């Protein structure tokens, strides 16, 4: 599935529009309509005015058939247009889901029979089973040219994998056992070599299954803000319903007491009610929510719920990893700085030994640089590797009586301190010099002998400073997270333009930082890809896990980035804010509409009883009948006119909340008052021309 295929279908897509029209009529089912209380009231009004029209035709009810029939038709159009808006949003999402379903095809899986890892290899004994029968914990081997049958973790081997079916990117990626790039997704293809994969999900719980369910909307629930707005709209609807209901006895009393005028008709009352309740936002509210989820998927991000998307719009603190987000992340060993009395060859040899088991890009770059200074090495049978951990921040090897360690300065300093030694002052100066220019220093020790320093260089991404400036204008604080020492972190932070940084970060410090911000009332977002990120991701209000990351990280997060781009978090926040802005702007426009329509309907409805109300006819509408009908027609047409805006979203600008509020109130508040005056007047002129 290419990005082109997975892109959101255009609003003028013929197949999409055709299906949306069909769905608009299908949604006339009362069970569907009752879910939207505002539009359900319009739905009931449509039925009632239709009955009044037929009653007038039969002579049972005395009202001009043309008038009651026209009102009934346009009320039905109002309902259909609201259905169409929702159907368009759902149709775009379903088009994306259908593309995903093409990935979910049953394939044969080579299930490993012998669970003794020592016997695993390309010729291991297997049983071919249907991929849909694989359960959590099953082991499969996938060779070059085969499709990975399940979501899981690579437990043995290394292979290049084509993930274009998921990400849309054609460039293959490396997946290997251990580290943060061990996670694989069912439906992707192994291009070279072989890997053993442990299934992490049961049938029906795969990543693609969850993607399809979310995109189709089967698991979409109203967000807290959406629920709050629904309650507000319902309250306004009830108020106007009560007001409208009291107008009939009031009209009867007025006519009887004045002995003049005519009692307001049921059709007029219904038209009045429909035009005054917030039908515009009521008809578009669901479409805005569905479209927000769809736009997120268009950015190759899968959200577990609409609540996560909405929370992204309220985020005011971003925690961003330095590596891969602010910098390119491919730190490379550039220099060796041996200690006094140590040759560069001796330092290179120790650095090489300590990095043999380090499969990270940094570790591999150290090996490459060290081989320029030292010849081949021989390891004794007693050699044992010490793996790197987030807690120790060291790795190394014990071989031939030597305990060689490589790690962050503070980690090595603590290591030496426990052995009764300390780091020399000249080494500390070199460390500070390396760190102050934005590089990362690593210390190498052999037992208690400090061998020297390795310099790792990283480069800040171009344009990232401008992006942080935009976030700052939005009132969002950016915090860089890095395992580097404070000097290196400060140098990178200053160059990138972040507001704050967390140096020498551990899983515990990340978690405590998030909790601190949350206790201060902030909404926190972060991204991560490793198992050590899982606690912090679970604590964050918005957590974006990399698709390339571990299964535990993806389970802890409420969003997954298919592109595995750490900077995607910034885009997620913008999409969330755009959804909130769109909902707020259209709500403002809808309520402002009602104010304008008041001046069209009230004078028309009661002018015969109270001639003095004609002074409110500021639009100069032709007649009470044309005024009412013009308002009803405008009320229907404005929904269809706003569908593109609801689906695309209000344009997002990097402004402060106050500036953004002022701008949108001016455009959608003032615009919401002016547009109905113009629109209703134009419709009134057309109706007058045609003698309606």
XYZ file of C-alpha atoms in Angstrom:
692
model
C 0.000 0.000 0.000
C 1.695 3.186 -1.147
C 1.260 6.532 0.445
C -0.733 7.565 -2.562
C -3.140 4.708 -2.064
C -3.357 5.307 1.611
C -3.909 9.045 1.242
C -7.269 10.412 2.237
C -9.603 10.321 -0.812
C -10.447 13.729 -2.282
C -13.753 15.340 -1.398
C -14.763 15.252 -5.069
C -13.983 11.554 -5.457
C -16.942 10.217 -7.487
C -17.106 6.836 -5.767
C -16.905 8.470 -2.339
C -19.635 11.026 -3.125
C -21.909 8.367 -4.641
C -21.606 6.110 -1.606
C -22.097 9.083 0.749
C -25.366 9.972 -1.018
C -26.593 6.397 -0.588
C -25.524 6.359 3.057
C -27.345 9.665 3.633
C -30.641 7.904 2.954
C -29.626 4.781 4.873
C -28.938 6.967 7.912
C -32.584 8.104 7.910
C -33.186 5.037 10.059
C -34.614 6.341 13.363
C -32.118 4.189 15.319
C -29.314 6.110 13.646
C -30.930 9.523 13.878
C -31.648 9.317 17.600
C -27.896 9.218 18.297
C -27.732 12.919 17.374
C -30.396 14.581 19.498
C -30.241 17.957 17.741
C -30.691 16.502 14.267
C -33.240 14.017 15.581
C -35.451 16.957 16.474
C -35.078 18.224 12.893
C -35.878 14.697 11.716
C -39.120 14.691 13.729
C -39.928 18.178 12.421
C -39.474 16.924 8.859
C -41.910 14.089 9.447
C -44.437 16.393 11.107
C -44.328 19.070 8.383
C -44.658 16.347 5.741
C -47.805 15.129 7.464
C -49.082 18.728 7.625
C -48.444 19.092 3.896
C -50.471 15.975 3.097
C -53.173 17.161 5.521
C -53.325 20.486 3.670
C -53.605 18.650 0.357
C -56.483 16.648 1.788
C -58.155 19.764 3.153
C -57.830 18.576 6.751
C -55.342 21.318 7.656
C -55.663 24.820 6.274
C -52.303 26.089 5.121
C -50.856 26.830 1.652
C -49.648 23.499 0.290
C -46.750 25.133 -1.533
C -45.463 26.686 1.690
C -45.826 23.628 3.937
C -44.487 21.364 1.184
C -41.442 23.581 0.569
C -40.650 23.748 4.274
C -40.989 19.961 4.588
C -38.699 19.347 1.582
C -35.981 21.642 2.873
C -36.156 20.187 6.357
C -35.573 16.768 4.820
C -32.652 18.265 2.918
C -31.282 19.590 6.216
C -31.317 16.080 7.670
C -29.876 14.551 4.492
C -27.086 17.119 4.279
C -26.109 16.408 7.902
C -26.135 12.685 7.099
C -24.067 13.402 3.992
C -21.412 15.242 6.018
C -21.032 12.310 8.390
C -21.132 9.796 5.526
C -18.361 11.677 3.691
C -16.122 11.585 6.759
C -16.868 7.910 7.373
C -16.413 7.114 3.684
C -12.940 8.595 3.623
C -12.035 6.564 6.713
C -13.540 3.380 5.233
C -11.492 3.881 2.058
C -8.398 3.864 4.217
C -9.637 0.807 6.113
C -10.293 -1.093 2.872
C -6.694 -0.498 1.835
C -5.585 -1.912 5.180
C -7.832 -4.954 4.773
C -5.862 -5.930 1.695
C -2.946 -6.532 4.035
C -4.940 -8.839 6.273
C -4.732 -11.985 4.232
C -4.270 -15.444 5.632
C -0.767 -16.737 4.925
C 1.109 -19.883 5.806
C 3.411 -19.584 8.776
C 6.401 -21.775 9.568
C 5.783 -22.550 13.224
C 8.913 -23.790 15.018
C 8.413 -27.181 16.683
C 11.603 -27.338 18.768
C 11.678 -24.533 21.357
C 15.325 -25.178 22.251
C 16.919 -21.920 21.086
C 20.323 -23.598 20.757
C 19.013 -25.744 17.893
C 17.466 -22.856 15.959
C 18.770 -22.120 12.510
C 17.582 -21.750 8.914
C 16.908 -25.519 8.703
C 15.013 -25.867 11.980
C 12.059 -28.268 12.023
C 8.787 -26.416 11.359
C 5.094 -27.039 10.891
C 3.174 -25.034 8.313
C 0.055 -23.546 9.874
C -2.439 -20.835 8.961
C -1.269 -17.443 10.217
C -4.690 -16.826 11.771
C -4.131 -19.759 14.152
C -0.963 -18.328 15.712
C -1.276 -17.486 19.392
C 0.781 -15.351 21.729
C 4.072 -17.077 22.508
C 4.288 -19.129 19.282
C 7.652 -19.016 17.488
C 7.870 -18.793 13.687
C 10.790 -18.535 11.296
C 10.501 -16.123 8.387
C 12.956 -16.309 5.491
C 13.736 -14.010 2.559
C 10.704 -13.468 0.325
C 8.183 -14.546 2.983
C 5.514 -12.439 4.660
C 5.758 -12.001 8.418
C 2.584 -13.753 9.619
C 2.036 -11.967 12.945
C 2.944 -9.044 15.157
C 5.862 -9.972 17.335
C 9.432 -9.560 18.512
C 12.531 -10.830 16.756
C 14.157 -13.259 19.183
C 16.945 -14.496 16.912
C 18.533 -13.353 13.671
C 18.689 -10.175 11.636
C 16.954 -9.321 8.370
C 16.003 -6.429 6.113
C 12.236 -5.955 6.058
C 9.995 -4.156 3.563
C 7.400 -2.276 5.646
C 5.872 -0.293 2.764
C 2.594 -2.132 3.297
C 2.317 -0.363 6.645
C 4.355 2.821 6.350
C 4.177 3.572 2.642
C 7.971 3.902 2.554
C 9.739 1.659 0.072
C 13.163 1.763 1.748
C 13.798 -1.485 3.691
C 14.570 -1.411 7.409
C 16.697 -3.656 9.580
C 15.016 -5.746 12.233
C 17.124 -7.721 14.666
C 16.945 -9.442 18.024
C 17.564 -7.251 21.045
C 17.557 -3.479 21.259
C 14.781 -1.147 20.219
C 14.383 -2.363 16.648
C 13.171 -5.869 17.310
C 9.454 -5.328 16.742
C 7.877 -6.563 13.496
C 4.371 -6.159 12.130
C 2.311 -8.826 10.415
C 1.836 -8.219 6.683
C 5.363 -6.907 6.107
C 7.897 -8.843 4.015
C 11.392 -10.138 4.777
C 13.755 -9.206 1.938
C 16.949 -10.916 3.021
C 18.313 -13.365 5.564
C 16.010 -14.918 8.190
C 14.561 -14.164 11.609
C 12.802 -16.030 14.395
C 9.721 -14.161 15.579
C 7.781 -14.660 18.797
C 4.087 -13.829 18.334
C 2.953 -11.127 20.762
C -0.795 -11.127 20.057
C -3.637 -13.588 19.772
C -5.815 -13.973 16.633
C -7.902 -10.861 15.933
C -5.695 -8.642 18.109
C -3.025 -7.757 15.581
C -1.905 -4.244 14.841
C -3.678 -4.258 11.488
C -6.870 -5.517 13.169
C -6.755 -2.604 15.601
C -5.990 -0.178 12.770
C -8.999 -1.340 10.770
C -11.317 -1.186 13.787
C -10.187 2.304 14.688
C -10.306 3.658 11.150
C -13.758 2.240 10.485
C -14.960 3.932 13.629
C -16.192 0.785 15.310
C -14.241 1.720 18.417
C -14.658 5.475 18.150
C -16.354 7.000 21.140
C -17.173 10.596 21.797
C -14.350 12.494 23.440
C -14.879 14.473 26.671
C -14.920 17.806 24.810
C -17.296 16.376 22.226
C -19.594 15.131 24.994
C -19.456 18.517 26.740
C -20.309 20.306 23.499
C -23.136 17.854 22.823
C -24.583 18.605 26.265
C -24.354 22.356 25.554
C -26.068 21.971 22.194
C -28.740 19.794 23.758
C -29.333 22.398 26.477
C -29.735 25.148 23.865
C -32.079 22.908 21.897
C -34.268 22.262 24.940
C -34.394 25.993 25.730
C -35.493 26.885 22.197
C -37.937 23.981 22.183
C -39.608 25.331 25.323
C -39.600 28.854 23.917
C -41.167 27.702 20.673
C -43.757 25.575 22.465
C -44.960 28.599 24.504
C -45.343 30.697 21.379
C -48.476 28.855 20.230
C -50.657 29.616 23.316
C -49.118 33.094 23.377
C -50.132 33.629 19.747
C -53.665 32.310 20.368
C -54.083 34.643 23.355
C -52.735 37.638 21.414
C -55.057 37.084 18.455
C -58.062 36.662 20.736
C -57.259 39.710 22.838
C -56.475 41.968 19.856
C -59.183 40.443 17.687
C -56.830 40.712 14.780
C -54.065 38.799 13.095
C -53.665 35.062 12.636
C -52.514 32.339 14.937
C -49.013 31.186 14.106
C -49.114 27.855 12.230
C -47.416 24.602 13.222
C -45.239 24.773 10.112
C -43.989 28.208 11.086
C -43.258 27.059 14.635
C -41.293 24.074 13.387
C -39.382 26.231 10.922
C -38.667 28.673 13.746
C -37.426 25.879 16.000
C -35.185 24.299 13.352
C -33.613 27.604 12.415
C -32.946 28.698 15.992
C -31.470 25.479 17.396
C -27.767 24.874 16.567
C -28.416 22.629 13.566
C -25.239 23.672 11.729
C -22.769 22.401 14.307
C -25.204 19.641 15.281
C -25.075 18.314 11.726
C -21.292 18.608 11.434
C -20.127 17.579 14.918
C -19.749 13.874 14.200
C -18.071 14.567 10.854
C -15.469 16.782 12.552
C -14.530 13.979 14.975
C -14.312 11.302 12.288
C -12.354 13.617 9.983
C -9.855 14.341 12.770
C -9.112 10.637 13.122
C -8.866 10.359 9.357
C -6.373 13.240 9.116
C -4.263 11.549 11.756
C -4.174 8.370 9.733
C -3.289 10.464 6.701
C -0.179 11.435 8.662
C 0.530 7.701 9.147
C -0.381 7.761 12.847
C -2.847 5.355 14.412
C -4.678 6.516 17.526
C -6.251 4.072 19.916
C -9.093 6.521 20.596
C -10.434 9.921 19.668
C -9.693 10.934 23.250
C -5.979 10.731 22.475
C -6.372 13.001 19.437
C -8.327 15.510 21.476
C -5.779 15.396 24.290
C -3.100 16.215 21.715
C -4.906 19.470 21.069
C -4.641 20.430 24.745
C -0.946 19.547 25.104
C 1.260 22.341 26.430
C 4.442 20.373 27.243
C 6.348 18.246 24.731
C 9.029 15.816 25.864
C 11.268 15.061 22.902
C 14.191 12.661 22.670
C 17.335 14.334 21.434
C 18.487 11.445 19.304
C 16.538 11.108 16.082
C 14.191 13.971 16.935
C 16.329 17.049 17.475
C 19.469 15.503 16.034
C 19.817 13.050 13.185
C 20.511 10.313 15.705
C 23.319 8.629 13.854
C 26.017 9.548 16.327
C 29.372 8.449 15.035
C 32.682 7.987 16.789
C 34.964 10.747 15.488
C 37.980 10.941 17.809
C 39.919 9.147 20.511
C 41.538 11.149 23.338
C 43.929 8.850 25.283
C 44.809 9.569 28.908
C 48.329 10.398 30.019
C 50.595 7.414 29.616
C 48.161 5.625 27.260
C 48.748 5.336 23.514
C 45.945 5.875 21.060
C 46.398 2.251 19.926
C 45.840 0.990 23.470
C 42.721 3.159 23.821
C 41.432 1.984 20.429
C 42.000 -1.663 21.419
C 40.077 -1.230 24.687
C 37.312 0.682 22.937
C 37.051 -2.063 20.327
C 36.780 -4.825 22.917
C 34.173 -2.944 24.935
C 32.038 -2.359 21.835
C 32.030 -5.818 20.302
C 28.675 -6.669 21.871
C 27.254 -3.168 21.331
C 24.871 -3.483 18.378
C 23.849 0.166 18.438
C 24.952 2.439 15.570
C 27.238 4.228 18.025
C 28.837 0.967 19.098
C 29.380 -0.125 15.514
C 30.951 3.239 14.642
C 33.391 2.849 17.553
C 34.431 -0.555 16.204
C 35.009 0.907 12.734
C 37.077 3.821 14.072
C 39.091 1.556 16.396
C 40.055 -0.801 13.554
C 42.009 2.080 12.006
C 44.385 1.952 14.987
C 44.482 -1.701 15.915
C 44.825 -5.003 14.158
C 42.595 -8.015 14.604
C 41.836 -9.250 18.082
C 41.535 -12.653 19.668
C 39.136 -13.392 22.466
C 39.773 -16.042 25.003
C 37.236 -18.704 25.877
C 36.632 -16.964 29.181
C 35.420 -13.746 27.540
C 32.085 -12.507 28.880
C 30.227 -9.480 27.580
C 28.555 -6.911 29.811
C 25.500 -5.549 27.952
C 24.488 -1.921 28.057
C 21.472 -1.031 30.239
C 19.626 2.226 30.777
C 20.382 1.931 34.482
C 24.140 1.348 34.314
C 24.809 3.331 31.111
C 27.849 1.097 30.573
C 28.841 -1.849 28.455
C 32.015 -3.840 28.284
C 33.806 -7.133 28.405
C 35.658 -9.300 30.899
C 38.484 -11.098 29.067
C 41.935 -12.394 29.921
C 41.773 -10.901 33.393
C 40.801 -7.457 32.092
C 37.528 -5.792 33.055
C 37.008 -3.238 30.303
C 34.100 -0.817 30.545
C 32.810 1.929 28.237
C 30.092 4.378 29.199
C 28.902 7.845 30.109
C 31.314 9.913 32.232
C 29.092 9.905 35.311
C 28.603 6.123 35.041
C 32.320 5.434 34.722
C 33.055 7.902 37.516
C 30.657 6.041 39.795
C 32.166 2.728 38.681
C 35.673 3.903 39.572
C 34.466 5.424 42.838
C 33.117 2.049 43.908
C 36.595 0.657 43.249
C 38.238 3.393 45.305
C 39.491 5.497 42.388
C 38.479 8.725 40.678
C 38.619 10.453 37.300
C 41.667 12.673 36.770
C 41.196 16.438 36.481
C 42.701 16.646 32.971
C 40.250 13.980 31.810
C 37.394 15.985 33.297
C 38.549 19.046 31.350
C 38.604 17.068 28.103
C 35.152 15.694 28.858
C 33.843 19.224 29.392
C 35.476 20.433 26.181
C 33.910 17.629 24.163
C 30.528 18.135 25.789
C 30.582 21.932 25.406
C 30.707 21.657 21.616
C 27.644 19.425 21.553
C 29.408 16.088 21.167
C 28.941 13.130 23.469
C 31.961 11.936 25.471
C 32.365 8.304 26.526
C 34.992 7.085 28.946
C 36.866 3.800 28.598
C 38.479 2.057 31.601
C 40.474 -1.126 31.980
C 39.893 -2.169 35.553
C 40.796 0.982 37.479
C 43.000 2.374 34.688
C 41.305 5.204 32.791
C 42.225 4.615 29.132
C 40.713 7.768 27.574
C 37.741 9.388 25.909
C 35.681 8.579 22.814
C 33.971 11.514 21.093
C 30.588 10.872 19.441
C 29.335 13.563 17.104
C 25.703 14.264 16.276
C 24.135 16.973 14.117
C 21.060 19.080 14.905
C 18.423 18.764 12.188
C 18.034 21.834 9.972
C 14.779 23.755 10.483
C 14.086 22.202 13.887
C 14.691 25.527 15.662
C 11.971 27.207 13.582
C 9.537 24.420 14.480
C 10.232 24.955 18.163
C 9.686 28.694 17.697
C 6.246 27.913 16.247
C 5.451 25.685 19.214
C 6.523 28.442 21.588
C 4.108 30.837 19.857
C 1.395 28.260 20.479
C 2.197 28.287 24.204
C 3.823 24.849 24.133
C 6.941 24.219 26.177
C 9.545 21.888 24.656
C 11.767 19.712 26.830
C 14.648 17.750 25.326
C 15.371 14.345 26.874
C 18.842 12.918 26.538
C 21.181 10.515 28.240
C 24.056 12.931 27.626
C 25.765 14.828 30.391
C 24.434 18.317 31.255
C 27.111 20.166 29.262
C 26.393 18.279 26.042
C 22.672 18.573 26.640
C 22.937 22.336 27.239
C 24.919 22.830 24.026
C 22.435 20.888 21.906
C 19.463 22.537 23.640
C 20.841 26.014 22.946
C 21.501 25.183 19.299
C 18.068 23.587 18.778
C 16.169 26.291 20.668
C 14.281 24.082 23.136
C 12.914 25.615 26.327
C 14.403 23.103 28.746
C 16.244 19.801 28.848
C 16.561 16.681 30.975
C 20.134 15.376 30.948
C 21.384 11.959 31.997
C 17.829 10.740 31.660
C 16.780 7.381 33.058
C 13.361 5.684 32.860
C 12.764 6.831 36.436
C 13.739 10.459 35.777
C 11.526 10.588 32.679
C 8.601 9.300 34.700
C 9.166 11.731 37.563
C 9.499 14.662 35.127
C 6.167 13.828 33.489
C 4.447 13.493 36.852
C 5.892 16.827 37.972
C 4.491 18.627 34.936
C 1.117 16.905 35.348
C 0.936 17.889 39.012
C 1.427 21.494 37.872
C -1.633 21.146 35.647
C 0.106 20.585 32.313
C -0.887 18.193 29.541
C 2.215 16.238 28.582
C 3.096 14.487 25.349
C 6.130 12.348 24.587
C 7.413 9.819 22.120
C 9.432 6.657 22.612
C 10.367 3.345 21.078
C 12.056 1.207 23.688
C 10.943 -0.997 26.535
C 12.545 1.459 28.950
C 10.215 4.173 27.568
C 7.063 2.183 28.370
C 6.487 3.547 31.920
C 6.836 7.165 30.772
C 4.622 6.544 27.738
C 1.944 5.014 29.925
C 2.065 8.060 32.246
C 1.921 10.687 29.454
C -1.375 12.230 28.395
C -0.390 11.753 24.750
C 2.111 8.999 24.014
C 3.349 8.245 20.500
C 5.241 4.988 20.058
C 7.394 4.213 17.049
C 6.194 1.341 14.897
C 9.814 0.197 14.751
C 9.972 0.066 18.529
C 9.267 -2.713 20.968
C 5.865 -4.248 21.505
C 5.778 -3.065 25.113
C 6.278 0.553 23.984
C 3.429 0.266 21.476
C 1.146 -1.255 24.074
C 1.909 1.503 26.587
C 1.287 4.333 24.082
C -2.087 5.615 22.884
C -0.764 6.349 19.401
C 1.583 4.548 17.030
C 3.585 6.309 14.322
C 3.843 4.027 11.306
C 6.738 6.054 9.892
C 8.682 5.782 13.157
C 9.573 9.473 12.909
C 10.224 11.021 16.331
C 9.348 14.509 15.024
C 5.855 13.246 14.151
C 4.793 14.183 17.686
C 4.816 17.836 16.627
C 2.451 17.036 13.742
C 0.196 15.036 16.055
C -0.156 18.034 18.368
C -1.023 20.282 15.422
C -3.676 17.840 14.166
C -5.203 17.659 17.653
C -5.263 21.434 17.962
C -6.727 21.751 14.479
C -9.595 19.435 15.434
C -10.373 21.481 18.545
C -10.103 24.748 16.607
C -12.375 23.404 13.871
C -14.991 22.321 16.384
C -14.833 25.626 18.256
C -14.889 27.758 15.100
C -17.886 25.986 13.588
C -19.723 26.115 16.920
C -19.138 29.873 17.035
C -20.313 30.195 13.430
C -23.423 28.091 14.124
C -24.532 30.090 17.177
C -23.837 33.386 15.376
C -25.999 32.066 12.524
C -28.901 31.639 14.909
C -28.665 35.289 15.957
C -28.937 36.425 12.346
C -31.771 34.028 11.518
C -33.708 35.457 14.478
C -34.145 38.713 12.560
C -35.561 36.827 9.597
C -38.009 34.536 11.324
C -39.435 36.404 14.330
C -40.792 39.377 12.318
C -42.170 36.990 9.710
C -43.846 34.735 12.242
C -45.623 37.407 14.273
C -45.916 40.408 11.967
C -49.603 39.733 11.322
C -50.346 39.749 15.055
C -47.926 42.507 15.996
C -47.373 44.847 13.029
C -44.810 46.716 15.100
C -42.398 43.757 14.727
C -41.848 44.720 11.086
C -39.236 47.148 12.374
C -37.064 44.055 13.029
C -37.230 43.152 9.346
C -33.812 44.755 8.837
C -33.150 42.564 5.808
C -36.105 43.996 3.953
C -37.416 40.536 3.085
C -40.298 40.369 0.596
C -42.932 38.621 2.701
C -43.334 36.562 5.851
C -43.622 33.396 3.758
C -40.500 34.062 1.702
C -38.611 35.097 4.849
C -39.358 31.841 6.635
C -38.649 29.716 3.604
C -35.404 31.602 2.871
C -34.196 30.985 6.430
C -35.024 27.285 6.213
C -33.277 26.945 2.837
C -30.215 28.808 4.088
C -30.154 26.619 7.205
C -29.938 23.535 4.985
C -27.477 24.896 2.425
C -25.001 26.206 5.010
C -24.446 22.625 6.248
C -23.479 21.372 2.803
C -21.331 24.491 2.280
C -19.360 23.814 5.472
C -18.701 20.118 4.805
C -15.313 20.775 3.093
C -14.224 22.894 6.056
C -15.360 20.231 8.552
C -13.454 17.493 6.692
C -10.326 19.489 5.912
C -10.251 21.402 9.193
C -9.836 25.087 9.930
C -6.392 26.284 8.884
C -4.007 26.027 11.786
C -1.718 28.950 12.596
C 1.144 29.119 15.059
C -0.404 31.800 17.278
C -0.968 32.204 20.977
C -4.273 30.969 22.372
C -5.494 34.547 22.904
C -4.529 35.649 19.380
C -6.048 32.535 17.883
C -9.276 33.083 19.830
C -9.539 36.706 18.693
C -8.903 35.736 15.096
C -11.462 32.933 15.004
C -14.130 34.958 16.818
C -13.665 37.726 14.257
C -13.825 35.358 11.283
C -16.413 32.834 12.450
C -18.293 34.957 14.969
C -18.696 38.091 12.908
C -18.778 36.028 9.714
C -21.478 33.840 11.220
C -23.672 36.918 11.702
C -22.977 38.577 8.338
C -23.212 35.508 6.065
C -26.854 34.648 6.974
C -27.955 38.226 6.287
C -26.443 38.041 2.816
C -27.475 34.448 2.150
C -31.080 34.760 3.318
C -31.510 38.022 1.388
C -30.183 36.441 -1.812
C -32.469 33.407 -1.424
C -35.400 35.724 -0.736
C -34.696 37.599 -3.988
C -34.578 34.336 -5.952
C -37.836 33.112 -4.387
C -39.498 36.435 -5.185
C -38.338 36.266 -8.808
C -39.883 32.816 -9.183
C -43.043 33.960 -7.407
C -42.733 31.587 -4.459
